[in-house]
Short mmCIF file of C-alpha atoms in Angstrom, two decimals:
data_model
loop_
_atom_site.label_atom_id
_atom_site.label_comp_id
_atom_site.label_asym_id
_atom_site.label_seq_id
_atom_site.Cartn_x
_atom_site.Cartn_y
_atom_site.Cartn_z
CA MET C 1 56.41 86.32 125.18
CA ALA C 2 58.76 85.26 122.46
CA LYS C 3 62.01 87.03 121.76
CA TYR C 4 62.94 87.73 118.07
CA GLU C 5 66.51 88.18 116.88
CA LEU C 6 66.77 91.16 114.53
CA LYS C 7 69.79 90.40 112.34
CA LEU C 8 71.64 92.45 109.74
CA PRO C 9 70.17 91.21 106.48
CA GLN C 10 72.07 90.52 103.30
CA MET C 11 72.65 93.99 101.76
CA GLY C 12 73.93 92.77 98.46
CA GLU C 13 76.04 90.00 96.92
CA SER C 14 79.33 91.70 97.59
CA VAL C 15 78.51 93.25 100.96
CA ALA C 16 79.82 91.33 104.02
CA GLU C 17 79.48 94.00 106.67
CA ALA C 18 78.07 97.46 107.45
CA THR C 19 78.56 100.24 109.93
CA LEU C 20 75.73 100.92 112.37
CA THR C 21 75.13 104.69 112.00
CA SER C 22 72.14 105.32 114.22
CA TRP C 23 69.46 103.74 116.36
CA LEU C 24 65.96 104.84 115.32
CA LYS C 25 64.41 103.14 118.41
CA GLU C 26 65.43 103.07 122.03
CA ILE C 27 65.10 100.22 124.59
CA GLY C 28 61.47 99.96 125.64
CA ASP C 29 60.15 101.65 122.51
CA THR C 30 57.22 99.95 120.69
CA ILE C 31 57.89 98.76 117.16
CA GLU C 32 55.31 98.29 114.48
CA MET C 33 55.53 95.56 111.79
CA ASP C 34 58.06 96.59 109.07
CA GLU C 35 59.07 99.72 111.07
CA ALA C 36 62.76 100.66 110.84
CA VAL C 37 64.78 100.01 114.03
CA PHE C 38 68.28 101.10 113.11
CA GLU C 39 70.29 102.52 110.15
CA VAL C 40 73.49 101.11 108.64
CA ALA C 41 75.88 102.38 106.06
CA THR C 42 77.85 100.36 103.40
CA ASP C 43 80.33 102.56 101.53
CA LYS C 44 78.15 105.50 100.46
CA VAL C 45 74.76 103.89 100.85
CA ASP C 46 72.60 104.35 104.02
CA SER C 47 69.93 101.81 104.62
CA GLU C 48 67.22 101.37 107.29
CA VAL C 49 66.70 97.92 108.71
CA PRO C 50 63.04 97.14 109.62
CA CYS C 51 61.62 94.52 112.00
CA GLU C 52 59.29 91.85 110.61
CA TYR C 53 57.22 91.71 113.82
CA GLU C 54 55.39 94.02 116.15
CA GLY C 55 56.93 94.18 119.56
CA LYS C 56 59.22 96.07 121.93
CA LEU C 57 62.93 96.66 121.71
CA VAL C 58 64.44 95.03 124.80
CA LYS C 59 68.18 94.82 123.97
CA LYS C 60 70.82 96.43 121.73
CA LEU C 61 73.87 94.33 120.94
CA PHE C 62 75.83 97.02 118.98
CA ASP C 63 76.65 100.66 119.48
CA VAL C 64 76.69 103.42 116.88
CA ASP C 65 79.80 103.24 114.69
CA ASP C 66 80.23 99.53 115.37
CA VAL C 67 80.93 97.34 112.32
CA VAL C 68 78.34 94.61 111.99
CA LYS C 69 78.69 91.54 109.84
CA VAL C 70 75.83 90.24 107.74
CA GLY C 71 73.84 87.77 109.79
CA ASP C 72 74.91 89.24 113.16
CA VAL C 73 72.09 89.70 115.76
CA VAL C 74 71.85 93.48 116.29
CA ALA C 75 68.82 93.73 118.55
CA ILE C 76 66.39 91.58 120.51
CA ILE C 77 62.69 92.28 120.06
CA GLU C 78 60.08 91.06 122.53
CA THR C 79 56.94 90.09 120.63
CA ASP C 80 53.60 88.29 120.92
CA ALA C 81 54.00 86.69 117.49
CA ASP C 82 53.16 82.99 117.42
CA ASP C 83 55.31 81.99 114.43
CA ILE C 84 58.70 82.46 116.04
CA ASP C 85 60.57 79.29 116.88
CA ALA C 86 60.17 78.20 120.51
CA GLU C 87 63.92 78.12 120.90
CA ALA C 88 63.94 81.92 120.40
CA ASP C 89 62.97 82.19 124.10
CA GLU C 90 66.54 81.22 124.87
CA VAL C 91 68.11 83.91 122.64
CA GLU C 92 69.08 86.21 125.43
CA GLU C 93 70.85 83.43 127.31
CA VAL C 94 72.70 82.25 124.22
CA VAL C 95 73.76 85.79 123.26
CA ALA C 96 74.95 86.33 126.82
CA ASP C 97 77.06 83.09 126.73
CA GLU C 98 78.50 84.07 123.32
CA ALA C 99 79.35 87.53 124.72
CA VAL C 100 81.24 85.93 127.68
CA ASP C 101 83.16 83.65 125.33
CA THR C 102 84.01 86.52 122.98
CA ALA C 103 85.14 88.63 125.97
CA LYS C 104 87.42 85.81 127.11
CA GLU C 105 88.90 85.46 123.66
CA LEU C 106 89.49 89.25 123.33
CA GLU C 107 91.06 89.32 126.79
CA ALA C 108 93.43 86.45 125.88
CA GLN C 109 94.36 88.23 122.64
CA MET C 110 94.90 91.53 124.36
CA ASN C 111 97.18 89.80 126.93
CA THR C 112 99.17 88.26 124.17
CA VAL C 113 99.51 91.58 122.36
CA GLN C 114 100.56 93.37 125.57
CA GLU C 115 103.14 90.72 126.32
CA SER C 116 104.50 90.92 122.81
CA VAL C 117 104.74 94.71 122.97
CA ALA C 118 106.37 94.53 126.36
CA ASP C 119 109.07 92.22 125.01
CA SER C 120 109.78 94.58 122.10
CA SER C 121 112.93 96.62 122.10
CA GLU C 122 110.86 99.46 120.61
CA ASP C 123 108.03 100.12 123.09
CA TYR C 124 107.12 103.57 121.72
CA ALA C 125 106.92 104.86 125.35
CA ASP C 126 108.77 108.08 124.50
CA SER C 127 105.85 109.31 122.34
CA ASP C 128 103.42 111.87 123.65
CA ARG C 129 100.77 110.23 121.49
CA PHE C 130 98.51 107.40 122.58
CA TYR C 131 98.83 104.14 120.69
CA SER C 132 96.78 101.00 121.34
CA PRO C 133 98.64 97.76 122.05
CA LEU C 134 97.47 96.35 118.71
CA VAL C 135 98.88 99.33 116.76
CA LYS C 136 102.15 99.12 118.68
CA ASN C 137 102.43 95.40 117.96
CA ILE C 138 101.82 95.84 114.23
CA ALA C 139 104.40 98.72 114.14
CA LYS C 140 106.94 96.51 115.96
CA GLU C 141 106.47 93.56 113.65
CA GLU C 142 106.65 95.71 110.54
CA GLY C 143 109.72 97.62 111.70
CA VAL C 144 108.03 100.99 111.93
CA SER C 145 110.12 103.40 113.97
CA LEU C 146 108.69 105.76 116.54
CA GLU C 147 109.44 108.72 114.22
CA GLU C 148 107.45 107.10 111.44
CA LEU C 149 104.60 106.15 113.75
CA ASP C 150 104.34 109.72 115.09
CA ALA C 151 104.09 111.00 111.51
CA ILE C 152 101.09 108.81 110.52
CA PRO C 153 97.84 110.88 110.42
CA GLY C 154 95.23 109.20 112.57
CA THR C 155 91.59 108.85 111.57
CA GLY C 156 90.37 107.62 114.91
CA LYS C 157 88.88 109.57 117.78
CA ASP C 158 91.00 112.61 118.74
CA GLY C 159 93.36 111.79 115.86
CA ARG C 160 94.41 108.39 117.15
CA VAL C 161 96.13 105.98 114.85
CA THR C 162 93.82 102.98 114.11
CA LYS C 163 94.64 99.48 112.94
CA ASN C 164 93.65 100.49 109.35
CA ASP C 165 95.88 103.55 109.52
CA ILE C 166 98.98 101.59 110.40
CA LEU C 167 98.17 98.79 107.93
CA GLU C 168 97.70 101.31 105.04
CA TYR C 169 101.02 102.97 105.94
CA VAL C 170 102.85 99.61 106.00
CA SER C 171 101.19 98.63 102.70
CA ALA C 172 102.23 101.89 101.08
CA LYS C 173 105.73 101.53 102.45
CA LYS C 174 106.14 98.06 101.00
CA LYS C 175 105.01 99.28 97.59
CA GLN C 176 107.66 102.05 97.39
CA PRO C 177 110.71 101.46 95.13
CA ALA C 178 113.76 99.93 96.68
CA GLN C 179 115.77 103.19 96.64
CA SER C 180 113.31 104.85 99.05
CA ILE C 181 113.11 102.02 101.59
CA VAL C 182 115.50 101.74 104.55
CA ALA C 183 115.58 99.30 107.41
CA PRO C 184 114.46 100.48 110.86
CA LYS C 185 117.00 102.39 113.00
CA THR C 186 120.48 100.94 112.81
CA PRO C 187 123.82 102.35 113.97
CA ALA C 188 125.51 101.08 110.81
CA LYS C 189 126.46 103.48 108.07
CA GLU C 190 123.84 104.39 105.48
CA LYS C 191 123.18 101.55 103.06
CA GLU C 192 123.49 102.16 99.35
CA VAL C 193 120.98 100.66 96.94
CA SER C 194 121.69 100.69 93.18
CA GLY C 195 124.35 103.25 93.73
CA GLU C 196 122.08 105.70 95.56
CA VAL C 197 121.90 106.43 99.28
CA ALA C 198 118.78 104.87 100.74
CA THR C 199 116.44 107.29 102.40
CA ALA C 200 113.49 106.78 104.75
CA PRO C 201 110.08 107.34 103.29
CA LYS C 202 108.83 110.82 103.77
CA PRO C 203 106.10 111.19 106.43
CA ALA C 204 102.76 112.37 105.25
CA SER C 205 102.64 116.16 105.11
CA THR C 206 100.89 117.89 108.00
CA PRO C 207 98.01 120.06 106.96
CA THR C 208 98.53 123.76 107.61
CA PRO C 209 96.52 124.86 110.64
CA VAL C 210 93.44 126.87 109.80
CA ALA C 211 93.01 130.20 111.59
CA ILE C 212 89.48 130.39 113.04
CA LYS C 213 88.17 133.87 113.71
CA ASP C 214 85.11 135.23 115.43
CA GLY C 215 82.02 134.65 113.33
CA ASP C 216 83.50 131.69 111.39
CA GLU C 217 81.27 128.64 111.26
CA ILE C 218 82.71 125.12 111.74
CA ILE C 219 80.74 122.56 109.74
CA PRO C 220 81.85 118.93 110.43
CA LEU C 221 82.18 116.73 107.39
CA SER C 222 79.37 114.13 107.06
CA ARG C 223 80.34 110.43 106.95
CA MET C 224 79.82 110.47 103.15
CA GLY C 225 81.86 113.67 102.86
CA LYS C 226 84.74 112.00 104.59
CA LEU C 227 84.52 108.97 102.35
CA ILE C 228 84.51 111.14 99.23
CA ALA C 229 87.44 113.28 100.49
CA LYS C 230 89.54 110.24 101.14
CA HIS C 231 88.58 108.57 97.87
CA MET C 232 89.53 111.67 95.91
CA THR C 233 92.93 112.20 97.56
CA ASP C 234 93.73 108.51 97.26
CA SER C 235 92.93 108.63 93.57
CA VAL C 236 95.15 111.58 92.92
CA ALA C 237 97.96 109.87 94.77
CA THR C 238 97.39 106.60 92.84
CA SER C 239 96.86 107.53 89.23
CA ALA C 240 98.86 109.72 86.87
CA HIS C 241 95.98 111.95 85.74
CA VAL C 242 96.10 113.40 82.26
CA GLN C 243 93.30 115.01 80.22
CA SER C 244 92.14 115.16 76.61
CA PHE C 245 89.45 117.58 75.45
CA ILE C 246 87.35 117.54 72.31
CA GLU C 247 84.60 119.80 71.00
CA VAL C 248 81.50 117.97 69.69
CA ASP C 249 78.76 119.17 67.40
CA VAL C 250 75.59 117.70 68.91
CA THR C 251 73.08 119.67 66.72
CA ASN C 252 71.59 116.49 65.35
CA VAL C 253 71.27 114.92 68.80
CA VAL C 254 69.47 118.05 70.14
CA ALA C 255 67.13 118.23 67.12
CA TRP C 256 66.29 114.46 67.39
CA ARG C 257 65.61 114.59 71.11
CA ASN C 258 63.35 117.64 70.73
CA LYS C 259 61.41 115.75 68.07
CA VAL C 260 60.79 112.52 69.97
CA LYS C 261 60.85 113.39 73.67
CA ASP C 262 57.13 114.19 74.02
CA ALA C 263 56.05 110.99 72.21
CA PHE C 264 58.58 108.98 74.24
CA GLN C 265 57.27 110.26 77.56
CA LYS C 266 53.66 109.61 76.55
CA ARG C 267 54.49 106.07 75.41
CA GLU C 268 57.03 105.05 78.10
CA GLY C 269 56.06 107.25 81.03
CA GLU C 270 59.70 108.27 81.22
CA LYS C 271 61.52 111.50 80.36
CA LEU C 272 64.17 111.28 77.66
CA THR C 273 67.16 113.28 78.74
CA PHE C 274 70.53 113.63 77.07
CA THR C 275 72.22 111.29 79.60
CA PRO C 276 71.13 107.93 78.15
CA ILE C 277 72.25 109.10 74.70
CA PHE C 278 75.69 109.95 76.00
CA MET C 279 75.85 106.70 77.96
CA GLU C 280 75.09 104.75 74.73
CA ALA C 281 77.88 106.61 72.89
CA VAL C 282 80.35 105.83 75.71
CA ALA C 283 79.40 102.19 75.78
CA MET C 284 79.94 101.93 72.02
CA ALA C 285 83.30 103.62 72.24
CA ILE C 286 84.40 101.21 74.97
CA LYS C 287 83.50 98.29 72.77
CA LYS C 288 85.74 99.84 70.13
CA TYR C 289 88.60 100.54 72.55
CA PRO C 290 88.26 97.88 75.29
CA LEU C 291 91.59 98.81 76.93
CA ILE C 292 89.81 101.76 78.46
CA ASN C 293 87.75 99.26 80.37
CA ILE C 294 90.56 98.03 82.63
CA SER C 295 91.92 98.27 86.18
CA VAL C 296 95.55 98.16 87.40
CA ASP C 297 96.49 95.22 89.58
CA GLY C 298 100.11 95.53 90.68
CA ASP C 299 102.26 94.95 87.68
CA ALA C 300 99.38 93.78 85.50
CA VAL C 301 96.09 95.10 84.16
CA VAL C 302 92.71 93.45 84.43
CA LYS C 303 90.62 93.72 81.25
CA LYS C 304 87.00 93.79 82.33
CA LYS C 305 84.55 91.61 80.49
CA ASN C 306 81.43 93.67 81.37
CA ILE C 307 80.94 97.34 80.55
CA ASN C 308 79.47 98.81 83.72
CA LEU C 309 79.08 102.55 83.48
CA GLY C 310 79.13 104.69 86.60
CA MET C 311 76.80 107.68 86.46
CA ALA C 312 77.80 110.43 88.89
CA ALA C 313 74.72 111.95 90.52
CA ALA C 314 74.60 114.98 92.66
CA LEU C 315 72.59 114.61 95.97
CA PRO C 316 70.46 117.30 97.70
CA ASP C 317 72.97 117.67 100.48
CA GLY C 318 75.74 118.55 98.00
CA ASN C 319 77.49 115.21 98.11
CA LEU C 320 77.99 112.89 95.14
CA ILE C 321 77.16 109.25 94.52
CA VAL C 322 77.92 107.02 91.50
CA PRO C 323 75.26 104.41 90.75
CA VAL C 324 76.33 101.85 88.13
CA ILE C 325 74.54 100.80 84.95
CA LYS C 326 75.50 97.18 84.64
CA ASN C 327 76.23 95.77 81.16
CA ALA C 328 75.39 99.12 79.59
CA ASP C 329 76.35 97.98 76.08
CA GLN C 330 73.50 95.41 76.14
CA LEU C 331 70.76 97.99 76.67
CA ASN C 332 68.80 99.65 73.85
CA LEU C 333 68.09 103.37 74.23
CA VAL C 334 64.66 102.78 75.90
CA GLY C 335 66.24 100.43 78.45
CA MET C 336 69.11 102.88 79.00
CA ALA C 337 66.72 105.82 79.57
CA LYS C 338 64.68 103.83 82.10
CA THR C 339 67.76 102.66 83.95
CA VAL C 340 69.25 106.11 84.09
CA ASN C 341 66.05 107.68 85.37
CA ASP C 342 65.52 104.91 87.95
CA LEU C 343 69.06 105.11 89.38
CA ALA C 344 69.05 108.91 89.44
CA ASN C 345 65.64 109.14 91.22
CA ARG C 346 66.62 106.56 93.77
CA ALA C 347 69.94 108.13 94.36
CA ARG C 348 68.38 111.45 95.24
CA ALA C 349 65.89 109.60 97.56
CA ASN C 350 68.71 107.67 99.28
CA GLN C 351 67.15 104.39 98.12
CA LEU C 352 70.10 102.75 96.27
CA LYS C 353 71.16 99.25 97.22
CA PRO C 354 74.86 98.68 98.01
CA ASP C 355 75.36 96.50 94.97
CA GLU C 356 74.11 99.35 92.72
CA ILE C 357 77.19 101.46 93.38
CA LYS C 358 79.70 98.73 92.96
CA ASP C 359 81.68 97.11 90.12
CA GLY C 360 81.74 100.15 87.82
CA THR C 361 84.38 99.94 85.10
CA TYR C 362 84.21 103.51 83.68
CA THR C 363 82.48 106.66 84.88
CA VAL C 364 80.60 109.53 83.24
CA THR C 365 79.85 112.80 85.08
CA ASN C 366 77.59 115.50 83.71
CA ILE C 367 79.20 118.84 84.74
CA GLY C 368 77.14 120.66 82.10
CA SER C 369 74.08 120.51 84.33
CA PHE C 370 75.73 123.22 86.45
CA GLY C 371 76.83 125.28 83.47
CA SER C 372 80.37 124.12 83.34
CA VAL C 373 81.87 124.01 79.81
CA PHE C 374 84.71 121.55 80.60
CA GLY C 375 86.60 120.29 83.61
CA THR C 376 89.28 117.86 84.83
CA PRO C 377 87.44 115.13 86.75
CA ILE C 378 89.19 112.82 89.15
CA ILE C 379 89.27 109.14 88.28
CA ASN C 380 86.98 106.85 90.28
CA GLN C 381 89.37 104.08 91.53
CA PRO C 382 90.11 101.39 90.58
CA GLN C 383 88.98 102.54 87.06
CA VAL C 384 91.39 104.24 84.71
CA GLY C 385 89.13 106.81 83.05
CA ILE C 386 86.33 109.22 83.58
CA LEU C 387 84.45 111.43 81.07
CA ALA C 388 82.99 114.82 81.95
CA LEU C 389 80.11 116.15 79.78
CA GLY C 390 80.11 119.90 79.31
CA ALA C 391 77.15 122.19 78.83
CA ILE C 392 75.50 122.20 75.44
CA ARG C 393 75.65 125.73 74.00
CA LYS C 394 74.44 127.39 70.81
CA ILE C 395 77.45 129.07 69.20
CA PRO C 396 78.35 130.49 65.80
CA SER C 397 80.29 127.90 63.83
CA VAL C 398 81.76 127.38 60.41
CA ILE C 399 79.69 124.96 58.32
CA GLU C 400 81.36 123.30 55.38
CA THR C 401 79.15 122.82 52.27
CA PRO C 402 79.81 121.90 48.62
CA GLU C 403 79.15 125.49 47.78
CA GLY C 404 81.64 126.82 50.31
CA ASP C 405 81.93 127.61 53.97
CA LEU C 406 79.10 129.30 55.91
CA ILE C 407 78.65 130.64 59.41
CA GLY C 408 75.67 129.13 61.24
CA ILE C 409 74.38 128.46 64.67
CA ARG C 410 75.21 125.00 66.01
CA SER C 411 74.72 123.21 69.31
CA LYS C 412 78.13 122.22 70.65
CA MET C 413 79.68 120.90 73.84
CA TYR C 414 83.07 119.74 75.18
CA LEU C 415 83.97 116.26 76.31
CA SER C 416 86.72 116.21 78.98
CA HIS C 417 88.44 112.85 79.30
CA SER C 418 90.67 112.14 82.36
CA TYR C 419 92.66 108.92 82.21
CA ASP C 420 95.39 107.13 84.06
CA HIS C 421 98.61 107.73 82.16
CA ARG C 422 100.30 104.73 83.86
CA VAL C 423 98.39 102.43 81.53
CA VAL C 424 96.44 104.61 79.05
CA ASN C 425 98.71 106.56 76.71
CA GLY C 426 97.74 109.77 74.97
CA ALA C 427 96.86 108.02 71.71
CA LEU C 428 94.42 105.60 73.31
CA GLY C 429 92.89 108.33 75.53
CA GLY C 430 92.46 110.69 72.58
CA MET C 431 91.09 107.99 70.22
CA PHE C 432 88.55 106.88 72.74
CA VAL C 433 87.07 110.33 73.34
CA LYS C 434 87.16 111.02 69.58
CA ALA C 435 85.11 107.82 69.08
CA VAL C 436 82.50 109.14 71.52
CA ALA C 437 82.42 112.43 69.62
CA ASP C 438 82.13 110.72 66.24
CA TYR C 439 79.18 108.61 67.49
CA LEU C 440 77.32 111.71 68.65
CA GLU C 441 78.08 113.80 65.55
CA SER C 442 76.86 111.02 63.23
CA TRP C 443 73.51 110.71 65.08
CA ASP C 444 70.63 109.76 62.82
CA VAL C 445 67.92 112.42 63.04
CA ASN C 446 65.43 109.87 61.66
CA ARG C 447 66.26 107.21 64.27
CA GLU C 448 63.25 105.26 65.55
CA ILE C 449 62.89 104.67 69.26
#
């Protein structure tokens, strides 16, 4: 019988690796053609990986939570298929040899790290916390004191500090202004920088312990929930959030949609919601004010060529995902409606591809679908702005006419624009959201679609 290498396939142009989240088959299980064998996650997208051949799972090469690179062999499938290369019979031996070589390399690396740590004057032995040799070595090389290391919140098992934790801390420390950076422990007197006494960076605040009482239910965060939580706190820590709000009269938009939606659905087989209309307005406003379509890169900004609009979509489990409409300014309203519906439907069915949630340059979130009038959305990094669409409500309003002012019923909503005040000043942030409002208020009720 031939043996088939089941590899991690290419998940998208910008995806180089994925995390194995679950095995859907166990060793010895029979696998049908195109049946899923394991599940992987890239950022917020979960994907099942199927097998091209019928057979039996005979070997797993990765465990759950392992990071797998695209092209890595994840499993060995025993199959009767005739079109597998003859050399596949030797797969198991080759994999075994590679595993031995890899183990030797890792052992040599670990010995080097351990020796390096042992030679260090700061061995972190006085800590009650466990640190791996790799973490200790990085801390030693970067001049991180034991006090600083103990203050780093760990994201690993049992709160352990991982490689990524220490590297993120070191990176953040290097980005701090000179006044707040001090060399590692030294008996010399405090060093003055620019006339001010240098102080060590403040350790991350420790969360207040939560009292758990009888009857309380503990619900662990899902993998996506953890990603969202970290992304939100990182954004608040990165961008200087400021908001501008504007009320918009969308009476013409509502009347036009009510007039054409049935004919549109009959002709295109798609529902015409308000979302593609708003997306078109945002894309046109970005073309008018392109400095909203930027990202911060150190001491410079990157002005994006493409207008890729993120569309926040709520999932059935309560989480949120942001599929991206690429080159939104190049779509007509029919194309925008079809793209919006397709992405929203596949987002709810967990069928998005990794590339479909990447490379957004500006985000729109519809908080009005839950009845909210306005809000203060958090920027989706590394973007510099996000627009929240409030609920459309019928309200009494003053209507100006040549004959005088009248009171009438109008359909109105609020647009809430959050933007990064490091690079977007109040004038630009306000003019941009005003441009969106003007586009909607001037909507042609006789527009053909």
